[in-house]
Amino acid sequence: MPALPLDDAGPYVAAAYLVFLALVLIYVSIMATKLARISREIGELSDIVDRRAEAAEQQRDREPV
């Protein structure tokens, strides 16, 4: 015999699914936020590398041979 009759267990099952869905949505939003931050930081690092490469190339062009 089940702990609760099936007709009484329906609201609890629905609530459990809603809690699970809420947790999944929270997890996905946290991961999306982290992905956006990491993507922005990678872009900033790429800009820094490009500027340093340009500065090194200009320095090399200025040096007498």
PDB file of N, CA, C and O in Angstrom:
ATOM      1  N   MET A   1       0.845  -1.184   0.000  1.00  0.00           N
ATOM      2  CA  MET A   1       0.000   0.000   0.000  1.00  0.00           C
ATOM      3  C   MET A   1       0.891   1.248   0.000  1.00  0.00           C
ATOM      4  O   MET A   1       1.828   1.357   0.804  1.00  0.00           O
ATOM      5  N   PRO A   2       0.628   2.221  -0.890  1.00  0.00           N
ATOM      6  CA  PRO A   2       1.444   3.438  -0.937  1.00  0.00           C
ATOM      7  C   PRO A   2       1.264   4.282   0.317  1.00  0.00           C
ATOM      8  O   PRO A   2       0.264   4.185   1.021  1.00  0.00           O
ATOM      9  N   ALA A   3       2.261   5.131   0.589  1.00  0.00           N
ATOM     10  CA  ALA A   3       2.197   6.000   1.761  1.00  0.00           C
ATOM     11  C   ALA A   3       1.018   6.964   1.665  1.00  0.00           C
ATOM     12  O   ALA A   3       0.366   7.244   2.660  1.00  0.00           O
ATOM     13  N   LEU A   4       0.779   7.476   0.466  1.00  0.00           N
ATOM     14  CA  LEU A   4      -0.375   8.344   0.229  1.00  0.00           C
ATOM     15  C   LEU A   4      -1.160   7.773  -0.948  1.00  0.00           C
ATOM     16  O   LEU A   4      -0.568   7.273  -1.902  1.00  0.00           O
ATOM     17  N   PRO A   5      -2.442   7.865  -0.906  1.00  0.00           N
ATOM     18  CA  PRO A   5      -3.203   7.469  -2.099  1.00  0.00           C
ATOM     19  C   PRO A   5      -2.806   8.365  -3.274  1.00  0.00           C
ATOM     20  O   PRO A   5      -2.421   9.522  -3.092  1.00  0.00           O
ATOM     21  N   LEU A   6      -2.883   7.831  -4.471  1.00  0.00           N
ATOM     22  CA  LEU A   6      -2.417   8.566  -5.642  1.00  0.00           C
ATOM     23  C   LEU A   6      -3.153   9.880  -5.846  1.00  0.00           C
ATOM     24  O   LEU A   6      -2.550  10.865  -6.293  1.00  0.00           O
ATOM     25  N   ASP A   7      -4.415   9.949  -5.526  1.00  0.00           N
ATOM     26  CA  ASP A   7      -5.142  11.204  -5.705  1.00  0.00           C
ATOM     27  C   ASP A   7      -4.714  12.264  -4.692  1.00  0.00           C
ATOM     28  O   ASP A   7      -4.777  13.459  -4.955  1.00  0.00           O
ATOM     29  N   ASP A   8      -4.223  11.874  -3.528  1.00  0.00           N
ATOM     30  CA  ASP A   8      -3.722  12.829  -2.536  1.00  0.00           C
ATOM     31  C   ASP A   8      -2.275  13.236  -2.804  1.00  0.00           C
ATOM     32  O   ASP A   8      -1.826  14.297  -2.373  1.00  0.00           O
ATOM     33  N   ALA A   9      -1.516  12.401  -3.510  1.00  0.00           N
ATOM     34  CA  ALA A   9      -0.099  12.674  -3.742  1.00  0.00           C
ATOM     35  C   ALA A   9       0.124  13.665  -4.885  1.00  0.00           C
ATOM     36  O   ALA A   9       1.209  14.224  -5.014  1.00  0.00           O
ATOM     37  N   GLY A  10      -0.870  13.897  -5.725  1.00  0.00           N
ATOM     38  CA  GLY A  10      -0.728  14.772  -6.895  1.00  0.00           C
ATOM     39  C   GLY A  10      -0.162  16.144  -6.587  1.00  0.00           C
ATOM     40  O   GLY A  10       0.793  16.585  -7.234  1.00  0.00           O
ATOM     41  N   PRO A  11      -0.699  16.871  -5.625  1.00  0.00           N
ATOM     42  CA  PRO A  11      -0.151  18.203  -5.324  1.00  0.00           C
ATOM     43  C   PRO A  11       1.308  18.158  -4.856  1.00  0.00           C
ATOM     44  O   PRO A  11       2.092  19.047  -5.175  1.00  0.00           O
ATOM     45  N   TYR A  12       1.673  17.119  -4.127  1.00  0.00           N
ATOM     46  CA  TYR A  12       3.052  17.011  -3.663  1.00  0.00           C
ATOM     47  C   TYR A  12       4.005  16.740  -4.822  1.00  0.00           C
ATOM     48  O   TYR A  12       5.115  17.289  -4.876  1.00  0.00           O
ATOM     49  N   VAL A  13       3.584  15.907  -5.750  1.00  0.00           N
ATOM     50  CA  VAL A  13       4.401  15.622  -6.927  1.00  0.00           C
ATOM     51  C   VAL A  13       4.557  16.888  -7.762  1.00  0.00           C
ATOM     52  O   VAL A  13       5.655  17.221  -8.221  1.00  0.00           O
ATOM     53  N   ALA A  14       3.485  17.620  -7.949  1.00  0.00           N
ATOM     54  CA  ALA A  14       3.536  18.866  -8.706  1.00  0.00           C
ATOM     55  C   ALA A  14       4.471  19.866  -8.014  1.00  0.00           C
ATOM     56  O   ALA A  14       5.279  20.532  -8.677  1.00  0.00           O
ATOM     57  N   ALA A  15       4.380  19.969  -6.709  1.00  0.00           N
ATOM     58  CA  ALA A  15       5.256  20.884  -5.972  1.00  0.00           C
ATOM     59  C   ALA A  15       6.715  20.471  -6.106  1.00  0.00           C
ATOM     60  O   ALA A  15       7.597  21.316  -6.271  1.00  0.00           O
ATOM     61  N   ALA A  16       6.977  19.179  -6.057  1.00  0.00           N
ATOM     62  CA  ALA A  16       8.355  18.700  -6.204  1.00  0.00           C
ATOM     63  C   ALA A  16       8.896  19.041  -7.591  1.00  0.00           C
ATOM     64  O   ALA A  16      10.053  19.473  -7.725  1.00  0.00           O
ATOM     65  N   TYR A  17       8.085  18.873  -8.622  1.00  0.00           N
ATOM     66  CA  TYR A  17       8.520  19.234  -9.968  1.00  0.00           C
ATOM     67  C   TYR A  17       8.764  20.737 -10.081  1.00  0.00           C
ATOM     68  O   TYR A  17       9.717  21.175 -10.733  1.00  0.00           O
ATOM     69  N   LEU A  18       7.927  21.549  -9.470  1.00  0.00           N
ATOM     70  CA  LEU A  18       8.120  22.995  -9.518  1.00  0.00           C
ATOM     71  C   LEU A  18       9.398  23.416  -8.808  1.00  0.00           C
ATOM     72  O   LEU A  18      10.134  24.286  -9.288  1.00  0.00           O
ATOM     73  N   VAL A  19       9.674  22.804  -7.664  1.00  0.00           N
ATOM     74  CA  VAL A  19      10.915  23.116  -6.946  1.00  0.00           C
ATOM     75  C   VAL A  19      12.117  22.714  -7.793  1.00  0.00           C
ATOM     76  O   VAL A  19      13.089  23.470  -7.921  1.00  0.00           O
ATOM     77  N   PHE A  20      12.055  21.545  -8.408  1.00  0.00           N
ATOM     78  CA  PHE A  20      13.156  21.089  -9.264  1.00  0.00           C
ATOM     79  C   PHE A  20      13.346  22.039 -10.440  1.00  0.00           C
ATOM     80  O   PHE A  20      14.474  22.414 -10.767  1.00  0.00           O
ATOM     81  N   LEU A  21      12.262  22.447 -11.080  1.00  0.00           N
ATOM     82  CA  LEU A  21      12.353  23.377 -12.202  1.00  0.00           C
ATOM     83  C   LEU A  21      12.947  24.711 -11.761  1.00  0.00           C
ATOM     84  O   LEU A  21      13.785  25.288 -12.460  1.00  0.00           O
ATOM     85  N   ALA A  22      12.551  25.195 -10.598  1.00  0.00           N
ATOM     86  CA  ALA A  22      13.102  26.448 -10.082  1.00  0.00           C
ATOM     87  C   ALA A  22      14.604  26.323  -9.853  1.00  0.00           C
ATOM     88  O   ALA A  22      15.372  27.229 -10.198  1.00  0.00           O
ATOM     89  N   LEU A  23      15.035  25.203  -9.291  1.00  0.00           N
ATOM     90  CA  LEU A  23      16.468  25.001  -9.057  1.00  0.00           C
ATOM     91  C   LEU A  23      17.246  24.943 -10.368  1.00  0.00           C
ATOM     92  O   LEU A  23      18.344  25.515 -10.469  1.00  0.00           O
ATOM     93  N   VAL A  24      16.686  24.282 -11.364  1.00  0.00           N
ATOM     94  CA  VAL A  24      17.354  24.214 -12.673  1.00  0.00           C
ATOM     95  C   VAL A  24      17.453  25.604 -13.287  1.00  0.00           C
ATOM     96  O   VAL A  24      18.503  25.991 -13.830  1.00  0.00           O
ATOM     97  N   LEU A  25      16.395  26.386 -13.212  1.00  0.00           N
ATOM     98  CA  LEU A  25      16.426  27.743 -13.764  1.00  0.00           C
ATOM     99  C   LEU A  25      17.428  28.630 -13.035  1.00  0.00           C
ATOM    100  O   LEU A  25      18.138  29.425 -13.665  1.00  0.00           O
ATOM    101  N   ILE A  26      17.512  28.499 -11.735  1.00  0.00           N
ATOM    102  CA  ILE A  26      18.494  29.273 -10.966  1.00  0.00           C
ATOM    103  C   ILE A  26      19.906  28.874 -11.379  1.00  0.00           C
ATOM    104  O   ILE A  26      20.772  29.729 -11.608  1.00  0.00           O
ATOM    105  N   TYR A  27      20.147  27.577 -11.514  1.00  0.00           N
ATOM    106  CA  TYR A  27      21.465  27.087 -11.918  1.00  0.00           C
ATOM    107  C   TYR A  27      21.839  27.617 -13.305  1.00  0.00           C
ATOM    108  O   TYR A  27      22.950  28.106 -13.519  1.00  0.00           O
ATOM    109  N   VAL A  28      20.910  27.545 -14.236  1.00  0.00           N
ATOM    110  CA  VAL A  28      21.183  28.014 -15.602  1.00  0.00           C
ATOM    111  C   VAL A  28      21.460  29.515 -15.613  1.00  0.00           C
ATOM    112  O   VAL A  28      22.365  29.978 -16.316  1.00  0.00           O
ATOM    113  N   SER A  29      20.730  30.278 -14.842  1.00  0.00           N
ATOM    114  CA  SER A  29      20.969  31.726 -14.809  1.00  0.00           C
ATOM    115  C   SER A  29      22.322  32.046 -14.193  1.00  0.00           C
ATOM    116  O   SER A  29      23.021  32.952 -14.663  1.00  0.00           O
ATOM    117  N   ILE A  30      22.731  31.317 -13.175  1.00  0.00           N
ATOM    118  CA  ILE A  30      24.056  31.528 -12.580  1.00  0.00           C
ATOM    119  C   ILE A  30      25.142  31.200 -13.593  1.00  0.00           C
ATOM    120  O   ILE A  30      26.114  31.949 -13.757  1.00  0.00           O
ATOM    121  N   MET A  31      24.991  30.092 -14.317  1.00  0.00           N
ATOM    122  CA  MET A  31      25.988  29.705 -15.318  1.00  0.00           C
ATOM    123  C   MET A  31      26.032  30.716 -16.461  1.00  0.00           C
ATOM    124  O   MET A  31      27.105  31.042 -16.970  1.00  0.00           O
ATOM    125  N   ALA A  32      24.891  31.253 -16.873  1.00  0.00           N
ATOM    126  CA  ALA A  32      24.853  32.255 -17.940  1.00  0.00           C
ATOM    127  C   ALA A  32      25.563  33.532 -17.504  1.00  0.00           C
ATOM    128  O   ALA A  32      26.295  34.150 -18.289  1.00  0.00           O
ATOM    129  N   THR A  33      25.367  33.921 -16.249  1.00  0.00           N
ATOM    130  CA  THR A  33      26.041  35.109 -15.724  1.00  0.00           C
ATOM    131  C   THR A  33      27.550  34.906 -15.699  1.00  0.00           C
ATOM    132  O   THR A  33      28.313  35.792 -16.106  1.00  0.00           O
ATOM    133  N   LYS A  34      27.983  33.741 -15.242  1.00  0.00           N
ATOM    134  CA  LYS A  34      29.416  33.450 -15.201  1.00  0.00           C
ATOM    135  C   LYS A  34      30.003  33.403 -16.606  1.00  0.00           C
ATOM    136  O   LYS A  34      31.102  33.900 -16.846  1.00  0.00           O
ATOM    137  N   LEU A  35      29.280  32.825 -17.548  1.00  0.00           N
ATOM    138  CA  LEU A  35      29.754  32.744 -18.928  1.00  0.00           C
ATOM    139  C   LEU A  35      29.904  34.138 -19.525  1.00  0.00           C
ATOM    140  O   LEU A  35      30.886  34.427 -20.203  1.00  0.00           O
ATOM    141  N   ALA A  36      28.955  35.018 -19.268  1.00  0.00           N
ATOM    142  CA  ALA A  36      29.041  36.384 -19.779  1.00  0.00           C
ATOM    143  C   ALA A  36      30.237  37.109 -19.181  1.00  0.00           C
ATOM    144  O   ALA A  36      30.961  37.826 -19.889  1.00  0.00           O
ATOM    145  N   ARG A  37      30.482  36.922 -17.886  1.00  0.00           N
ATOM    146  CA  ARG A  37      31.621  37.580 -17.235  1.00  0.00           C
ATOM    147  C   ARG A  37      32.930  37.063 -17.799  1.00  0.00           C
ATOM    148  O   ARG A  37      33.843  37.845 -18.111  1.00  0.00           O
ATOM    149  N   ILE A  38      33.039  35.757 -17.959  1.00  0.00           N
ATOM    150  CA  ILE A  38      34.270  35.169 -18.486  1.00  0.00           C
ATOM    151  C   ILE A  38      34.498  35.614 -19.921  1.00  0.00           C
ATOM    152  O   ILE A  38      35.630  35.935 -20.317  1.00  0.00           O
ATOM    153  N   SER A  39      33.445  35.681 -20.711  1.00  0.00           N
ATOM    154  CA  SER A  39      33.563  36.131 -22.096  1.00  0.00           C
ATOM    155  C   SER A  39      34.048  37.574 -22.147  1.00  0.00           C
ATOM    156  O   SER A  39      34.900  37.923 -22.970  1.00  0.00           O
ATOM    157  N   ARG A  40      33.521  38.415 -21.281  1.00  0.00           N
ATOM    158  CA  ARG A  40      33.949  39.818 -21.227  1.00  0.00           C
ATOM    159  C   ARG A  40      35.417  39.913 -20.822  1.00  0.00           C
ATOM    160  O   ARG A  40      36.192  40.675 -21.417  1.00  0.00           O
ATOM    161  N   GLU A  41      35.827  39.118 -19.840  1.00  0.00           N
ATOM    162  CA  GLU A  41      37.218  39.148 -19.398  1.00  0.00           C
ATOM    163  C   GLU A  41      38.159  38.654 -20.494  1.00  0.00           C
ATOM    164  O   GLU A  41      39.255  39.196 -20.661  1.00  0.00           O
ATOM    165  N   ILE A  42      37.748  37.654 -21.251  1.00  0.00           N
ATOM    166  CA  ILE A  42      38.577  37.164 -22.351  1.00  0.00           C
ATOM    167  C   ILE A  42      38.731  38.253 -23.406  1.00  0.00           C
ATOM    168  O   ILE A  42      39.814  38.447 -23.963  1.00  0.00           O
ATOM    169  N   GLY A  43      37.659  38.976 -23.689  1.00  0.00           N
ATOM    170  CA  GLY A  43      37.741  40.090 -24.633  1.00  0.00           C
ATOM    171  C   GLY A  43      38.702  41.163 -24.158  1.00  0.00           C
ATOM    172  O   GLY A  43      39.493  41.701 -24.950  1.00  0.00           O
ATOM    173  N   GLU A  44      38.648  41.486 -22.876  1.00  0.00           N
ATOM    174  CA  GLU A  44      39.563  42.494 -22.320  1.00  0.00           C
ATOM    175  C   GLU A  44      41.011  42.011 -22.408  1.00  0.00           C
ATOM    176  O   GLU A  44      41.913  42.782 -22.759  1.00  0.00           O
ATOM    177  N   LEU A  45      41.248  40.741 -22.082  1.00  0.00           N
ATOM    178  CA  LEU A  45      42.604  40.204 -22.166  1.00  0.00           C
ATOM    179  C   LEU A  45      43.101  40.194 -23.605  1.00  0.00           C
ATOM    180  O   LEU A  45      44.281  40.483 -23.868  1.00  0.00           O
ATOM    181  N   SER A  46      42.234  39.899 -24.543  1.00  0.00           N
ATOM    182  CA  SER A  46      42.608  39.909 -25.956  1.00  0.00           C
ATOM    183  C   SER A  46      43.008  41.319 -26.391  1.00  0.00           C
ATOM    184  O   SER A  46      43.988  41.499 -27.122  1.00  0.00           O
ATOM    185  N   ASP A  47      42.274  42.330 -25.929  1.00  0.00           N
ATOM    186  CA  ASP A  47      42.618  43.711 -26.247  1.00  0.00           C
ATOM    187  C   ASP A  47      43.978  44.082 -25.664  1.00  0.00           C
ATOM    188  O   ASP A  47      44.789  44.748 -26.322  1.00  0.00           O
ATOM    189  N   ILE A  48      44.256  43.651 -24.449  1.00  0.00           N
ATOM    190  CA  ILE A  48      45.545  43.943 -23.822  1.00  0.00           C
ATOM    191  C   ILE A  48      46.673  43.302 -24.614  1.00  0.00           C
ATOM    192  O   ILE A  48      47.707  43.938 -24.873  1.00  0.00           O
ATOM    193  N   VAL A  49      46.488  42.049 -25.028  1.00  0.00           N
ATOM    194  CA  VAL A  49      47.516  41.354 -25.798  1.00  0.00           C
ATOM    195  C   VAL A  49      47.749  42.072 -27.125  1.00  0.00           C
ATOM    196  O   VAL A  49      48.892  42.249 -27.552  1.00  0.00           O
ATOM    197  N   ASP A  50      46.671  42.495 -27.776  1.00  0.00           N
ATOM    198  CA  ASP A  50      46.815  43.206 -29.056  1.00  0.00           C
ATOM    199  C   ASP A  50      47.575  44.518 -28.879  1.00  0.00           C
ATOM    200  O   ASP A  50      48.448  44.849 -29.694  1.00  0.00           O
ATOM    201  N   ARG A  51      47.250  45.257 -27.828  1.00  0.00           N
ATOM    202  CA  ARG A  51      47.950  46.529 -27.591  1.00  0.00           C
ATOM    203  C   ARG A  51      49.426  46.296 -27.303  1.00  0.00           C
ATOM    204  O   ARG A  51      50.287  47.033 -27.781  1.00  0.00           O
ATOM    205  N   ARG A  52      49.731  45.259 -26.520  1.00  0.00           N
ATOM    206  CA  ARG A  52      51.137  44.970 -26.220  1.00  0.00           C
ATOM    207  C   ARG A  52      51.893  44.534 -27.474  1.00  0.00           C
ATOM    208  O   ARG A  52      53.048  44.903 -27.664  1.00  0.00           O
ATOM    209  N   ALA A  53      51.236  43.766 -28.337  1.00  0.00           N
ATOM    210  CA  ALA A  53      51.878  43.335 -29.575  1.00  0.00           C
ATOM    211  C   ALA A  53      52.149  44.537 -30.476  1.00  0.00           C
ATOM    212  O   ALA A  53      53.225  44.629 -31.093  1.00  0.00           O
ATOM    213  N   GLU A  54      51.193  45.455 -30.563  1.00  0.00           N
ATOM    214  CA  GLU A  54      51.398  46.659 -31.373  1.00  0.00           C
ATOM    215  C   GLU A  54      52.524  47.513 -30.803  1.00  0.00           C
ATOM    216  O   GLU A  54      53.347  48.046 -31.543  1.00  0.00           O
ATOM    217  N   ALA A  55      52.572  47.652 -29.481  1.00  0.00           N
ATOM    218  CA  ALA A  55      53.631  48.446 -28.854  1.00  0.00           C
ATOM    219  C   ALA A  55      54.984  47.803 -29.085  1.00  0.00           C
ATOM    220  O   ALA A  55      55.980  48.497 -29.374  1.00  0.00           O
ATOM    221  N   ALA A  56      55.068  46.499 -29.004  1.00  0.00           N
ATOM    222  CA  ALA A  56      56.342  45.805 -29.243  1.00  0.00           C
ATOM    223  C   ALA A  56      56.767  45.955 -30.694  1.00  0.00           C
ATOM    224  O   ALA A  56      57.956  46.140 -30.986  1.00  0.00           O
ATOM    225  N   GLU A  57      55.821  45.905 -31.607  1.00  0.00           N
ATOM    226  CA  GLU A  57      56.151  46.063 -33.027  1.00  0.00           C
ATOM    227  C   GLU A  57      56.636  47.478 -33.309  1.00  0.00           C
ATOM    228  O   GLU A  57      57.602  47.671 -34.049  1.00  0.00           O
ATOM    229  N   GLN A  58      55.997  48.472 -32.707  1.00  0.00           N
ATOM    230  CA  GLN A  58      56.434  49.854 -32.885  1.00  0.00           C
ATOM    231  C   GLN A  58      57.823  50.053 -32.285  1.00  0.00           C
ATOM    232  O   GLN A  58      58.658  50.752 -32.853  1.00  0.00           O
ATOM    233  N   GLN A  59      58.079  49.449 -31.147  1.00  0.00           N
ATOM    234  CA  GLN A  59      59.394  49.555 -30.510  1.00  0.00           C
ATOM    235  C   GLN A  59      60.461  48.930 -31.408  1.00  0.00           C
ATOM    236  O   GLN A  59      61.552  49.470 -31.552  1.00  0.00           O
ATOM    237  N   ARG A  60      60.129  47.784 -32.000  1.00  0.00           N
ATOM    238  CA  ARG A  60      61.072  47.109 -32.879  1.00  0.00           C
ATOM    239  C   ARG A  60      61.358  47.946 -34.133  1.00  0.00           C
ATOM    240  O   ARG A  60      62.481  48.015 -34.606  1.00  0.00           O
ATOM    241  N   ASP A  61      60.336  48.634 -34.636  1.00  0.00           N
ATOM    242  CA  ASP A  61      60.507  49.475 -35.838  1.00  0.00           C
ATOM    243  C   ASP A  61      61.365  50.704 -35.528  1.00  0.00           C
ATOM    244  O   ASP A  61      62.051  51.212 -36.412  1.00  0.00           O
ATOM    245  N   ARG A  62      61.353  51.189 -34.311  1.00  0.00           N
ATOM    246  CA  ARG A  62      62.119  52.384 -33.928  1.00  0.00           C
ATOM    247  C   ARG A  62      63.600  52.081 -33.678  1.00  0.00           C
ATOM    248  O   ARG A  62      64.428  52.979 -33.773  1.00  0.00           O
ATOM    249  N   GLU A  63      63.919  50.859 -33.315  1.00  0.00           N
ATOM    250  CA  GLU A  63      65.301  50.519 -32.990  1.00  0.00           C
ATOM    251  C   GLU A  63      66.160  50.559 -34.245  1.00  0.00           C
ATOM    252  O   GLU A  63      65.777  50.046 -35.289  1.00  0.00           O
ATOM    253  N   PRO A  64      67.355  51.182 -34.134  1.00  0.00           N
ATOM    254  CA  PRO A  64      68.244  51.202 -35.291  1.00  0.00           C
ATOM    255  C   PRO A  64      68.857  49.804 -35.509  1.00  0.00           C
ATOM    256  O   PRO A  64      69.065  49.058 -34.581  1.00  0.00           O
ATOM    257  N   VAL A  65      69.094  49.531 -36.753  1.00  0.00           N
ATOM    258  CA  VAL A  65      69.659  48.223 -37.103  1.00  0.00           C
ATOM    259  C   VAL A  65      71.139  48.244 -37.124  1.00  0.00           C
ATOM    260  O   VAL A  65      71.893  49.043 -37.287  1.00  0.00           O
TER     261      VAL A  65
END
